[in-house]
Coordinates of C-alpha atoms and ligand atoms in Angstrom, one line a residue:
X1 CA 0.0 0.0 0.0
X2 CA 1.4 3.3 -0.8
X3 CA 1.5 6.4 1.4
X4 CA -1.9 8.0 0.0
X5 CA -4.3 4.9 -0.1
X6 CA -2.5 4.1 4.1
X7 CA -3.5 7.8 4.7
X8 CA -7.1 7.1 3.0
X9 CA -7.4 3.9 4.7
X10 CA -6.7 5.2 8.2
X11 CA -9.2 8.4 7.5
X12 CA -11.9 5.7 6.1
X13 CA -11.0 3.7 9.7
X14 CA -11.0 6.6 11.2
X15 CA -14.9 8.0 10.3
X16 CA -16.6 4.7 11.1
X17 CA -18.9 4.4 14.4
X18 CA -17.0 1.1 15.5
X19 CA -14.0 3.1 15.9
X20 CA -15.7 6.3 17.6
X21 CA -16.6 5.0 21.1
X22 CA -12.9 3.7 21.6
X23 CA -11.6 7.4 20.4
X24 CA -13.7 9.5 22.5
X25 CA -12.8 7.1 25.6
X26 CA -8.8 7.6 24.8
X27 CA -9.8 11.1 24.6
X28 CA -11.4 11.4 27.8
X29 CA -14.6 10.7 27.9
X30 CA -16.5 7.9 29.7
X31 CA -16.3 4.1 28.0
X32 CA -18.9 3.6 26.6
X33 CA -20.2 -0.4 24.4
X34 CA -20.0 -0.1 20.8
X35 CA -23.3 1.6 20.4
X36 CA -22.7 4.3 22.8
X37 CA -26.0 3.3 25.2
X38 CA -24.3 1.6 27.7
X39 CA -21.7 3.7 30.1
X40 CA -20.3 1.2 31.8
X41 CA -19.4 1.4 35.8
X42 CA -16.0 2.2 35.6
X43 CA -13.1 3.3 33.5
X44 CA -10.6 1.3 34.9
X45 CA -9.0 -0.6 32.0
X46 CA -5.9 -3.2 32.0
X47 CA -4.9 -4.0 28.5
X48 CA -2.5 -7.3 29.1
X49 CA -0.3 -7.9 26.9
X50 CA 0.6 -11.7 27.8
X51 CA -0.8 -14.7 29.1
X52 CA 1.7 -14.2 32.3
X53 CA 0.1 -10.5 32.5
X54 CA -3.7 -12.1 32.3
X55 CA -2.4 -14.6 35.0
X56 CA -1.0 -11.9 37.5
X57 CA -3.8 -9.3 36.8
X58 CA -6.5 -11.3 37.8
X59 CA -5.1 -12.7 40.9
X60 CA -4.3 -9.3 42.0
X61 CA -8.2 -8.4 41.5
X62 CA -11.1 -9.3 44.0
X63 CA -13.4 -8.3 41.2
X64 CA -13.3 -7.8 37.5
X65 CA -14.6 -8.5 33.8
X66 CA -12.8 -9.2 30.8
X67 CA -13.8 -6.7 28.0
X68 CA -14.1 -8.1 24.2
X69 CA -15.1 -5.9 21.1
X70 CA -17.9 -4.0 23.3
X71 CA -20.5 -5.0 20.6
X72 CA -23.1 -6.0 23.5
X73 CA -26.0 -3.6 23.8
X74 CA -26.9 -5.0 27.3
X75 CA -24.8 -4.5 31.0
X76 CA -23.5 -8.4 30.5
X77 CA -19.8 -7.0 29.9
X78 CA -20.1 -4.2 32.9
X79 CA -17.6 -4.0 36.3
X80 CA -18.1 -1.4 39.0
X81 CA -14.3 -2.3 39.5
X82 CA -12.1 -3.2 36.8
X83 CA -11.7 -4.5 33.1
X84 CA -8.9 -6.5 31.4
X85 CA -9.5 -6.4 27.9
X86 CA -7.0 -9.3 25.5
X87 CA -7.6 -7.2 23.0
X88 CA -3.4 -6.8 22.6
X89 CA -3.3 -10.6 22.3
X90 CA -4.1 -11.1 18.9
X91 CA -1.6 -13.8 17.5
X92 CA -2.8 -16.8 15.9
X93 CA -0.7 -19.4 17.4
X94 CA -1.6 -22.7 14.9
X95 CA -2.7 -23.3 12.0
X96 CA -3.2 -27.5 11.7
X97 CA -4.1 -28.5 8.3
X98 CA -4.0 -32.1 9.2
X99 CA -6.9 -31.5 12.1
X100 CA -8.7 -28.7 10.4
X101 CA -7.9 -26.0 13.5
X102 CA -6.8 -22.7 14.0
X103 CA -5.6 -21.8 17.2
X104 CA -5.9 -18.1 18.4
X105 CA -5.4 -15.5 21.2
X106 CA -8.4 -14.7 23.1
X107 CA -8.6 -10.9 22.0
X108 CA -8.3 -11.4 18.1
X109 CA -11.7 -10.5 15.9
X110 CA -13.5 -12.5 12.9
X111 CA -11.9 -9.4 10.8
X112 CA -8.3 -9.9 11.3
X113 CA -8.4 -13.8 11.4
X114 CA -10.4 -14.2 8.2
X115 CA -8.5 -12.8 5.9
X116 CA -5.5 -14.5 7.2
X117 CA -7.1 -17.6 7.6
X118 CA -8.3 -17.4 3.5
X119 CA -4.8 -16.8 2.4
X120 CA -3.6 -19.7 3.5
X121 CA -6.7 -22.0 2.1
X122 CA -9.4 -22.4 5.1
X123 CA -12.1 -20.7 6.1
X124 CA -14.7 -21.2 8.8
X125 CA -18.1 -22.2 8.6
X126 CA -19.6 -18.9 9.1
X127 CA -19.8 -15.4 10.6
X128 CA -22.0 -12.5 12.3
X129 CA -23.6 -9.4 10.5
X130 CA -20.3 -7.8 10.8
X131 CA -16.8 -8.8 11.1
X132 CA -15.6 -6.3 14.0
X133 CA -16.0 -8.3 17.1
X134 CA -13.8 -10.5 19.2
X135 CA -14.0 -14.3 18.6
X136 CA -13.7 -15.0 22.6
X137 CA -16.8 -12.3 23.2
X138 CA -18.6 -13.7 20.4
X139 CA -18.5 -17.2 21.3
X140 CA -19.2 -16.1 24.9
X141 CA -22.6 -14.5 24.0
X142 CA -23.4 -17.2 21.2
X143 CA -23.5 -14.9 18.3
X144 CA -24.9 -16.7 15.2
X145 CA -25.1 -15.7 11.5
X146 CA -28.0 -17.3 9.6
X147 CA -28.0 -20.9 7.5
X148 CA -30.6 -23.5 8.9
X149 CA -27.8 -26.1 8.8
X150 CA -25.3 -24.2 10.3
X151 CA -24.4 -23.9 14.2
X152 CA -24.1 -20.2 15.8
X153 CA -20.0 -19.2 16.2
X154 CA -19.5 -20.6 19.3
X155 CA -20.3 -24.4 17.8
X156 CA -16.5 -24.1 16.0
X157 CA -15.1 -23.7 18.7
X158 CA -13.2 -27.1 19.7
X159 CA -11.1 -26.0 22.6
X160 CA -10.2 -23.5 24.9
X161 CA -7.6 -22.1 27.5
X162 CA -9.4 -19.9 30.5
X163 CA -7.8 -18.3 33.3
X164 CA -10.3 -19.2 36.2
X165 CA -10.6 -16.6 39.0
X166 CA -7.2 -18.0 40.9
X167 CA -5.8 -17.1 38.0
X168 CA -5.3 -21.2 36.9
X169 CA -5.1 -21.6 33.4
X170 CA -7.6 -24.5 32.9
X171 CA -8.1 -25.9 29.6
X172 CA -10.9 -27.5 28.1
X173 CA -11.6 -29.6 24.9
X174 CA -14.8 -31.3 22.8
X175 CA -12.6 -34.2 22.5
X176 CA -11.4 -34.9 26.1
X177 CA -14.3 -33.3 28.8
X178 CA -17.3 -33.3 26.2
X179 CA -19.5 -32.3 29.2
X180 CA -17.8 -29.7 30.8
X181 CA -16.6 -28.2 27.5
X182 CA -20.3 -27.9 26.1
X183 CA -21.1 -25.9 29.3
X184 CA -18.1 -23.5 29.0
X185 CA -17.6 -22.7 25.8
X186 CA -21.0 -19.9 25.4
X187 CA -19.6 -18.8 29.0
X188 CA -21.4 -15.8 29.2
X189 CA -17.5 -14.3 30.7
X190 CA -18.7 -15.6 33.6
X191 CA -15.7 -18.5 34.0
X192 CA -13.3 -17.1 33.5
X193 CA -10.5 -15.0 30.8
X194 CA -10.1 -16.5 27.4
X195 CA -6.9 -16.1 26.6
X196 CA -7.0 -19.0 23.6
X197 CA -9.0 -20.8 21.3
X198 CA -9.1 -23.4 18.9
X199 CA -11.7 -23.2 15.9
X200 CA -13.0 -26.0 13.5
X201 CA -11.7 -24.8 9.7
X202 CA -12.9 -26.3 6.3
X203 CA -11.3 -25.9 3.3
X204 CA -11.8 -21.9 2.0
X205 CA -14.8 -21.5 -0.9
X206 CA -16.1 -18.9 -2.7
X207 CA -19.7 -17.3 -2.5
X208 CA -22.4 -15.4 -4.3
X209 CA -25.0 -13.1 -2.9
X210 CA -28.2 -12.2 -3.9
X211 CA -30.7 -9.8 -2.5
X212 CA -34.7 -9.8 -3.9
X213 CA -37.0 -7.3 -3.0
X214 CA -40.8 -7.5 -1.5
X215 CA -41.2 -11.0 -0.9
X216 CA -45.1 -11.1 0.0
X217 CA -45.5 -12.0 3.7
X218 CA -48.4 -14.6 2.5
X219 CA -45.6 -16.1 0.4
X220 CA -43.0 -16.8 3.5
X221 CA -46.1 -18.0 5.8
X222 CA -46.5 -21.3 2.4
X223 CA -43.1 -21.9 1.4
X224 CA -41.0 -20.9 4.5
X225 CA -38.7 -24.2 4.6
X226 CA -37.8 -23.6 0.6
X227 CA -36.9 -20.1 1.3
X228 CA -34.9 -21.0 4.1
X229 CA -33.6 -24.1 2.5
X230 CA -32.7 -22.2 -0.7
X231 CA -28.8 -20.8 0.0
X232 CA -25.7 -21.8 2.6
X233 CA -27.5 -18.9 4.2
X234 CA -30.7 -16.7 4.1
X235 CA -31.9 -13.5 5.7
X236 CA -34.9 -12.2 5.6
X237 CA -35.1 -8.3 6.5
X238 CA -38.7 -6.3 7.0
X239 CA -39.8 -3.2 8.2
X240 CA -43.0 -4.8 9.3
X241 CA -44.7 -2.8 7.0
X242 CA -47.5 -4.2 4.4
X243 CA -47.6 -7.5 5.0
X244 CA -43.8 -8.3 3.2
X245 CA -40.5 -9.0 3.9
X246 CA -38.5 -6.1 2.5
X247 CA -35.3 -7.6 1.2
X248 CA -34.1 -11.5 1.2
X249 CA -30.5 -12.0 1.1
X250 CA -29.2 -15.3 -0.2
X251 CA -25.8 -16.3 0.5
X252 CA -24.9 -19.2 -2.1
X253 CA -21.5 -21.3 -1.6
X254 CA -20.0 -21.7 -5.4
X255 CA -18.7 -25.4 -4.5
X256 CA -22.2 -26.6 -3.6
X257 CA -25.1 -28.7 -5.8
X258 CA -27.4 -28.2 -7.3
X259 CA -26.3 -23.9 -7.7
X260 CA -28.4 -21.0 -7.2
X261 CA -30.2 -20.5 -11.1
X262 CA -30.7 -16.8 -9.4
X263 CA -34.5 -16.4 -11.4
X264 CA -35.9 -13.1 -11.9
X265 CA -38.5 -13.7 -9.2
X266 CA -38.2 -15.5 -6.1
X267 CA -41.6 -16.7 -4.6
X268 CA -43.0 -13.1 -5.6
X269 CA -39.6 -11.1 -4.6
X270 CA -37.8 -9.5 -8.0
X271 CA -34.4 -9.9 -7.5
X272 CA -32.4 -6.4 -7.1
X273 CA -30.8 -4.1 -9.6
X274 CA -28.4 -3.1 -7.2
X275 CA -26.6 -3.5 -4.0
X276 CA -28.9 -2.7 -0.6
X277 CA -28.1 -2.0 2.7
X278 CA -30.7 -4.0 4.7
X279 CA -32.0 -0.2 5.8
X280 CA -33.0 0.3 2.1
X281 CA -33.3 3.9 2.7
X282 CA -28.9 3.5 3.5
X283 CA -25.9 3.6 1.0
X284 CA -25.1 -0.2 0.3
X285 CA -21.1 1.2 0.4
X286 CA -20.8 0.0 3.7
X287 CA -22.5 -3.4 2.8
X288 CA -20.8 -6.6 1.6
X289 CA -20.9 -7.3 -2.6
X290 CA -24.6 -8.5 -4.1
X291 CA -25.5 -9.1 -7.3
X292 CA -23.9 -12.6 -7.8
X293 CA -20.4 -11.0 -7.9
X294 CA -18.1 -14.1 -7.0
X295 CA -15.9 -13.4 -3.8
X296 CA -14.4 -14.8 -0.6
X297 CA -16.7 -16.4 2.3
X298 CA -15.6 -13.7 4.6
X299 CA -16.3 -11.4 2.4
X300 CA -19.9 -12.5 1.7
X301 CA -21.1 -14.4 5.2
X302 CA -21.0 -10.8 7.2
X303 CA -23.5 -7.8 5.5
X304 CA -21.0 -5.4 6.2
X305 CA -17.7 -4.7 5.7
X306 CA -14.3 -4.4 8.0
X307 CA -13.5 -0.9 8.2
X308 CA -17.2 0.2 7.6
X309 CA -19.7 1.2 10.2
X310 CA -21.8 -1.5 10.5
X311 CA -25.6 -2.0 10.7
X312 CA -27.4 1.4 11.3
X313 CA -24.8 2.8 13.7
X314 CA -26.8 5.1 16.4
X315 CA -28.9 2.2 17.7
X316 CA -30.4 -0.4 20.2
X317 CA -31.1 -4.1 19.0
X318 CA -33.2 -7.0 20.7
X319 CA -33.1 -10.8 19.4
X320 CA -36.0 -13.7 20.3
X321 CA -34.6 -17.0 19.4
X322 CA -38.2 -19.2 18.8
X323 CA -37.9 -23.1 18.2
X324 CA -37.8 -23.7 13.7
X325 CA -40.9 -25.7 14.8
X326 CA -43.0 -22.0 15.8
X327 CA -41.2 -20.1 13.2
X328 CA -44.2 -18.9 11.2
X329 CA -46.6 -18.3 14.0
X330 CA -44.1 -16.3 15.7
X331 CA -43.2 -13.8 12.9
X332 CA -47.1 -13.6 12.7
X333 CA -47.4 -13.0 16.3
X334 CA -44.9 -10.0 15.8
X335 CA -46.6 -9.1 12.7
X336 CA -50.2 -8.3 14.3
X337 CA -48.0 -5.6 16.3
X338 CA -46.6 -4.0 13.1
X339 CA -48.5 -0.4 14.0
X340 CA -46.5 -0.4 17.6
X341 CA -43.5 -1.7 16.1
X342 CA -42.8 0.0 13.1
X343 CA -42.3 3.8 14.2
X344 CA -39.1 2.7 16.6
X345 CA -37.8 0.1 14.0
X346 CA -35.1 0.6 11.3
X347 CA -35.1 -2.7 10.6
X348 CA -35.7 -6.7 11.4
X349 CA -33.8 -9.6 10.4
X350 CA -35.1 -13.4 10.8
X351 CA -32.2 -16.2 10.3
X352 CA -32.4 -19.7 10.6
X353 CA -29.9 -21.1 13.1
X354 CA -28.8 -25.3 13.7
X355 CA -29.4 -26.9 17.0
X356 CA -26.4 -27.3 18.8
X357 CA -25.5 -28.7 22.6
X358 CA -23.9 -25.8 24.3
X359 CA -25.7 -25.4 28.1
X360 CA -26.1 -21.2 27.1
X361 CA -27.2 -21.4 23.6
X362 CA -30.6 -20.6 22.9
X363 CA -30.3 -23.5 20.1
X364 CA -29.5 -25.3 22.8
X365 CA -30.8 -29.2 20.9
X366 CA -33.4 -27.2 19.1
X367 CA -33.2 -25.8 15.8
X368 CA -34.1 -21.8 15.9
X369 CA -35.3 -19.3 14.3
X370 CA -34.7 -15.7 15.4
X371 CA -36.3 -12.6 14.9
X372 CA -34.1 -9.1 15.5
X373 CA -35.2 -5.8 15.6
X374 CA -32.6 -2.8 14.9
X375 CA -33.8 0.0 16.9
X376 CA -33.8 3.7 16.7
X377 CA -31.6 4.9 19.8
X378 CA -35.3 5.4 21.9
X379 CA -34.6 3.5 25.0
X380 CA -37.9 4.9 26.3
X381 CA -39.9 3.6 23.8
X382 CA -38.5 0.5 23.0
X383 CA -38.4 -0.4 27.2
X384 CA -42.0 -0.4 26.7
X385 CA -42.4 -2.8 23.3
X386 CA -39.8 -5.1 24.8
X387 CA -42.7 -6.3 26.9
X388 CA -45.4 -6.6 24.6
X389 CA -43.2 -8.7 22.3
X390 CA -42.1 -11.0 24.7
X391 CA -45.8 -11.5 25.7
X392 CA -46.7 -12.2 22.0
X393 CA -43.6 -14.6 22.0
X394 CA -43.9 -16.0 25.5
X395 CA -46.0 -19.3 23.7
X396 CA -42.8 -20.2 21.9
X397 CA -40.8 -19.9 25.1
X398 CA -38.4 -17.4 23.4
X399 CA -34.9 -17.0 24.4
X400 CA -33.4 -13.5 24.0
X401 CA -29.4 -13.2 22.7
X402 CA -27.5 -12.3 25.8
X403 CA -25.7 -9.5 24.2
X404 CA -29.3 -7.8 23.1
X405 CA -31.9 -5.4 25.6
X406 CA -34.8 -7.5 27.0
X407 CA -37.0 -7.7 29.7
X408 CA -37.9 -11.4 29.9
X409 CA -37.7 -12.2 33.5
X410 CA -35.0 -14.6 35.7
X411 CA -37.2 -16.7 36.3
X412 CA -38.7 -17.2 32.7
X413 CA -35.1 -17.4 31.6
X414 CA -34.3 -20.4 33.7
X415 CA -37.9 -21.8 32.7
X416 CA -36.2 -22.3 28.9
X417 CA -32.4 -22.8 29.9
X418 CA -32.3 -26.6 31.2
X419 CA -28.9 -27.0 32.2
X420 CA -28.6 -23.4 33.7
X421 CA -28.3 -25.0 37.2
X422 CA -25.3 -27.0 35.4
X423 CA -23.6 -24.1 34.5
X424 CA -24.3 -22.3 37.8
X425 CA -22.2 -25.3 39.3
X426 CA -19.3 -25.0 36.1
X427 CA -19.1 -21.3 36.8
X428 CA -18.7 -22.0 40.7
X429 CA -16.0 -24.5 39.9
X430 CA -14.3 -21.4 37.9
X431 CA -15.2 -19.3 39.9
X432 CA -16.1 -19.8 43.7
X433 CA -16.2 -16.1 44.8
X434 CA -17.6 -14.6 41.9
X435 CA -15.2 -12.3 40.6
X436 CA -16.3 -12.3 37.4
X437 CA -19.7 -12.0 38.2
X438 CA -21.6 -8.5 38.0
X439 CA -25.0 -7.4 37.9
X440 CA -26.3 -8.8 35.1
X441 CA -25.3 -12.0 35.9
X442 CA -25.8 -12.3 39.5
X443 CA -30.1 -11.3 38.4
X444 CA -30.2 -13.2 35.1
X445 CA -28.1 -16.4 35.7
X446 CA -26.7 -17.0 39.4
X447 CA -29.6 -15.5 41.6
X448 CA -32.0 -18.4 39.7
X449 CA -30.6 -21.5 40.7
X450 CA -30.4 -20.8 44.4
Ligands
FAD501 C1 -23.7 -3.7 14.7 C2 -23.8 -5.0 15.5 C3 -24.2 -6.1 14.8 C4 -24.3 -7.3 15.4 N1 -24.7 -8.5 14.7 C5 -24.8 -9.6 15.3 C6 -25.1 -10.8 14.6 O1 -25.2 -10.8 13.4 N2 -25.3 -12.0 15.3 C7 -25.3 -12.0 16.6 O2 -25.6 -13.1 17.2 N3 -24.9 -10.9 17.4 C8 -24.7 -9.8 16.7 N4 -24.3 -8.7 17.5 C9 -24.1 -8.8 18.9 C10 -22.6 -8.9 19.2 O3 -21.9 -9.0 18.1 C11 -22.1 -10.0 20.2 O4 -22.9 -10.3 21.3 C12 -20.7 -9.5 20.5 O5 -19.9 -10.0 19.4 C13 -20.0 -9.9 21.7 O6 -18.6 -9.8 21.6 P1 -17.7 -8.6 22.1 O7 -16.3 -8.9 22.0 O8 -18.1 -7.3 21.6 O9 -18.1 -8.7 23.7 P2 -18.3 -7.6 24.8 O10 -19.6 -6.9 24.6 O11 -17.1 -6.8 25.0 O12 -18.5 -8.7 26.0 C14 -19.6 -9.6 26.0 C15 -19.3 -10.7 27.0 O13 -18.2 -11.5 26.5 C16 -17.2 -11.6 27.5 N5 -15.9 -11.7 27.0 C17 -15.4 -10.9 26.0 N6 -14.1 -11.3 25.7 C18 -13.8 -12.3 26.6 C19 -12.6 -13.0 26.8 N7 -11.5 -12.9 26.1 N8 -12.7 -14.0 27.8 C20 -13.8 -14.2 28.5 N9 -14.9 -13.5 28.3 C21 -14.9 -12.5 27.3 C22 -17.5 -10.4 28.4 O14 -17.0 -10.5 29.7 C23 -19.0 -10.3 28.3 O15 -19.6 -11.1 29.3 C24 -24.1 -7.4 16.8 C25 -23.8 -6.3 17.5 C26 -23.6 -5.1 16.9 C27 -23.2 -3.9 17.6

């Protein structure tokens, strides 16, 4: 890169949202998530640079939290003490061709491994919305991408090194403690600090995306499992407005039979002339290629791009996951409160997510389907929808994302997570004195099981 496109390239880093909360921290302001609606209890931030520095830091602490990507819209990352963020500790340690893993630091993101991880042939299964955010945080809040036969993030994950709260390094692996593994890995940061991971790869393929416009809602409701069923991945984006689903978004692998044909129409949606943001009202510049243009699966699993502002920017967002099973009743159910909804909304997304067995997935053995609502930055008003959704929802025993606002109660949560009391005794184990417990925690996950 020469010395005019580095300058660009910094001022093009340099205007995006993702960057802006970190900047206005460094230059003295309070730290803030991602999205700016979260102030969190306390500025008091140790960046370690090494595992020995993780190790020594969080012995020294009574009480403290490790801090990814701050892409969580809700209080689960929040200390009234102290943060350690990895975020320094950004090596990948291994790649192992012959056992299809990459082993990383705990404070690298999807957007610095993936394009490594591409030049050398492999590529993982799939990704978020966006690239910008940690692996460790990620997996901890079981972020998912869409693809009904695809697990959320945390499902690739096949090991893991965590320094407990004696500051132990203990490590844990699918292949040699199945049972305690599936309850750590969607940890919620309540075990412990990541400080490495190992991630399932597959050989590295090429993708096409497609985006078609006003699908009718009567349309989705008669031929939902072919729509879902008809790319490596599928979202399905509407404003809630006259009864259709504003833009689909088809994510085809290249490698895979029988190929996308791309028709004209798709079950009454015309395919697009152009590349959309998922806000069709939005520049698609930030957004990843459409229009069938051949590219790179990290360049094509995430809508947006690294070193973009992703998503809307100045907003709050909310996620039901519903069993596959309720799919259609449930975006119905949301549907008949289009007139509330609507005026706070920029946007919702429904993706198909695979069942998996990690204790703190909400696909936890059943396969999901989740609706997400982007929100204008309204807390007021959308404090008071939260509720009326999740009353609609409550006969599909939802299960919110824990990175997302909701106001489902404790007790309702423990009502859908089974082995919560399970992971109440793994994060004990980690973690007798709760150190890296805060608020959030203690009222959503510890308070429950006693
Ligand atoms: C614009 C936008 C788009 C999004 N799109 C999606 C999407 O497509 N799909 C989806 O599911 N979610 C999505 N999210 C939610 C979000 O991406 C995740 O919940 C987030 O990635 C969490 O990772 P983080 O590093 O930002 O975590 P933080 O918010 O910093 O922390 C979250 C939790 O992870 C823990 N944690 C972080 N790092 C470590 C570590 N090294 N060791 C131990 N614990 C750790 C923290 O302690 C905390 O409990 C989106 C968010 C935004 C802002």
């Amino acid at each position: 890169m020469n010395k005019r496109s580095f300058l660009k390239f910094c001022s093009a880093l340099m205007g995006t949202h993702s960057l802006a909360p970190l900047l206005a921290w460094a230059g003295g302001e309070k730290l803030k998530n991602w999205a700016g609606n979260v102030e969190y209890s306390t500025d008091n931030l140790y960046r370690a640079k090494s595992f020995a520095q993780v190790q020594e830091f969080i012995k020294s602490q009574p009480s403290l939290k490790v801090l990814g990507t701050r892409h969580c819209f809700n209080r689960i990352a929040d200390s009234t003490r102290q943060f350690i963020s990895v975020k320094e500790m950004e090596e990948v340690i291994e790649l192992n061709a012959t056992a299809r893993t990459v082993t990383i630091e705990g404070g690298l993101t999807y957007g610095q491994l993936c394009p490594h991880l591409d030049s050398k042939g492999w590529a993982l299964h799939n990704l978020a919305s966006l690239p910008h955010i940690s692996i460790a945080g990620a997996c901890s809040t079981a972020t998912h991408g869409s693809g009904e036969k695809l697990g959320n993030l945390a499902t690739a994950v096949s090991a893991m090194e965590i320094v407990n709260a004696a500051g132990e390094v203990i490590k844990v692996s699918r292949r040699q403690d199945a049972n305690e593994f599936a309850g750590a890995v969607v940890g919620l940061g309540a075990l412990g600090a990541i400080t490495r991971i190992t991630l399932d790869i597959q050989p590295s393929f090429q993708m096409e995306q497609y985006v078609y416009e006003n699908l009718p809602l009567s349309e989705l409701k008669n031929h939902f499992d072919a729509i879902e069923s008809a790319a490596y991945s599928v979202s399905l984006f509407t404003d809630w407005q006259d009864q259709r689903i504003n833009e689909v978004w088809l994510k085809c692998r290249t490698d895979q039979e029988p190929a996308f044909d791309a028709p004209a129409e798709f079950f009454g949606a015309r395919k697009a002339t152009r590349n959309l943001h998922p806000i069709a009202a939005l520049s698609a510049e930030n957004c990843t290629e459409q229009m069938g243009v051949p590219g790179p699966w990290y360049d094509r699993l995430p809508h947006f791009k690294m070193g973009f502002t992703p998503s809307a920017g100045k907003e709050l967002q909310s996620e039901y996951f519903v069993p596959r099973r309720h799919a259609i009743e449930a975006i119905l159910a949301v549907e008949r409160l289009h007139e509330k909804i609507s005026p706070h909304l920029f946007i919702t997304e429904i993706r198909a997510i695979a069942a998996d067995d990690l204790w703190m997935s909400p696909s936890y053995k059943q396969p999901c389907v989740t609706i997400h609502f982007t929100w204008k930055q309204d807390w007021p008003a959308v404090s008071q929808l939260l509720p009326t959704i999740e009353k609609e929802l409550a006969p599909f025993d939802p299960r919110p994302h824990w990175g997302k606002l909701f106001s489902i109660s404790p007790a309702q949560l423990q009502s859908v997570y089974e082995k919560l009391p399970d992971f109440v005794a793994l994060a004990t184990k980690f973690d007798p004195h709760g150190k890296f417990r805060n608020d959030f925690l203690n009222t959503n996950v510890f308070h429950l099981s006693s």
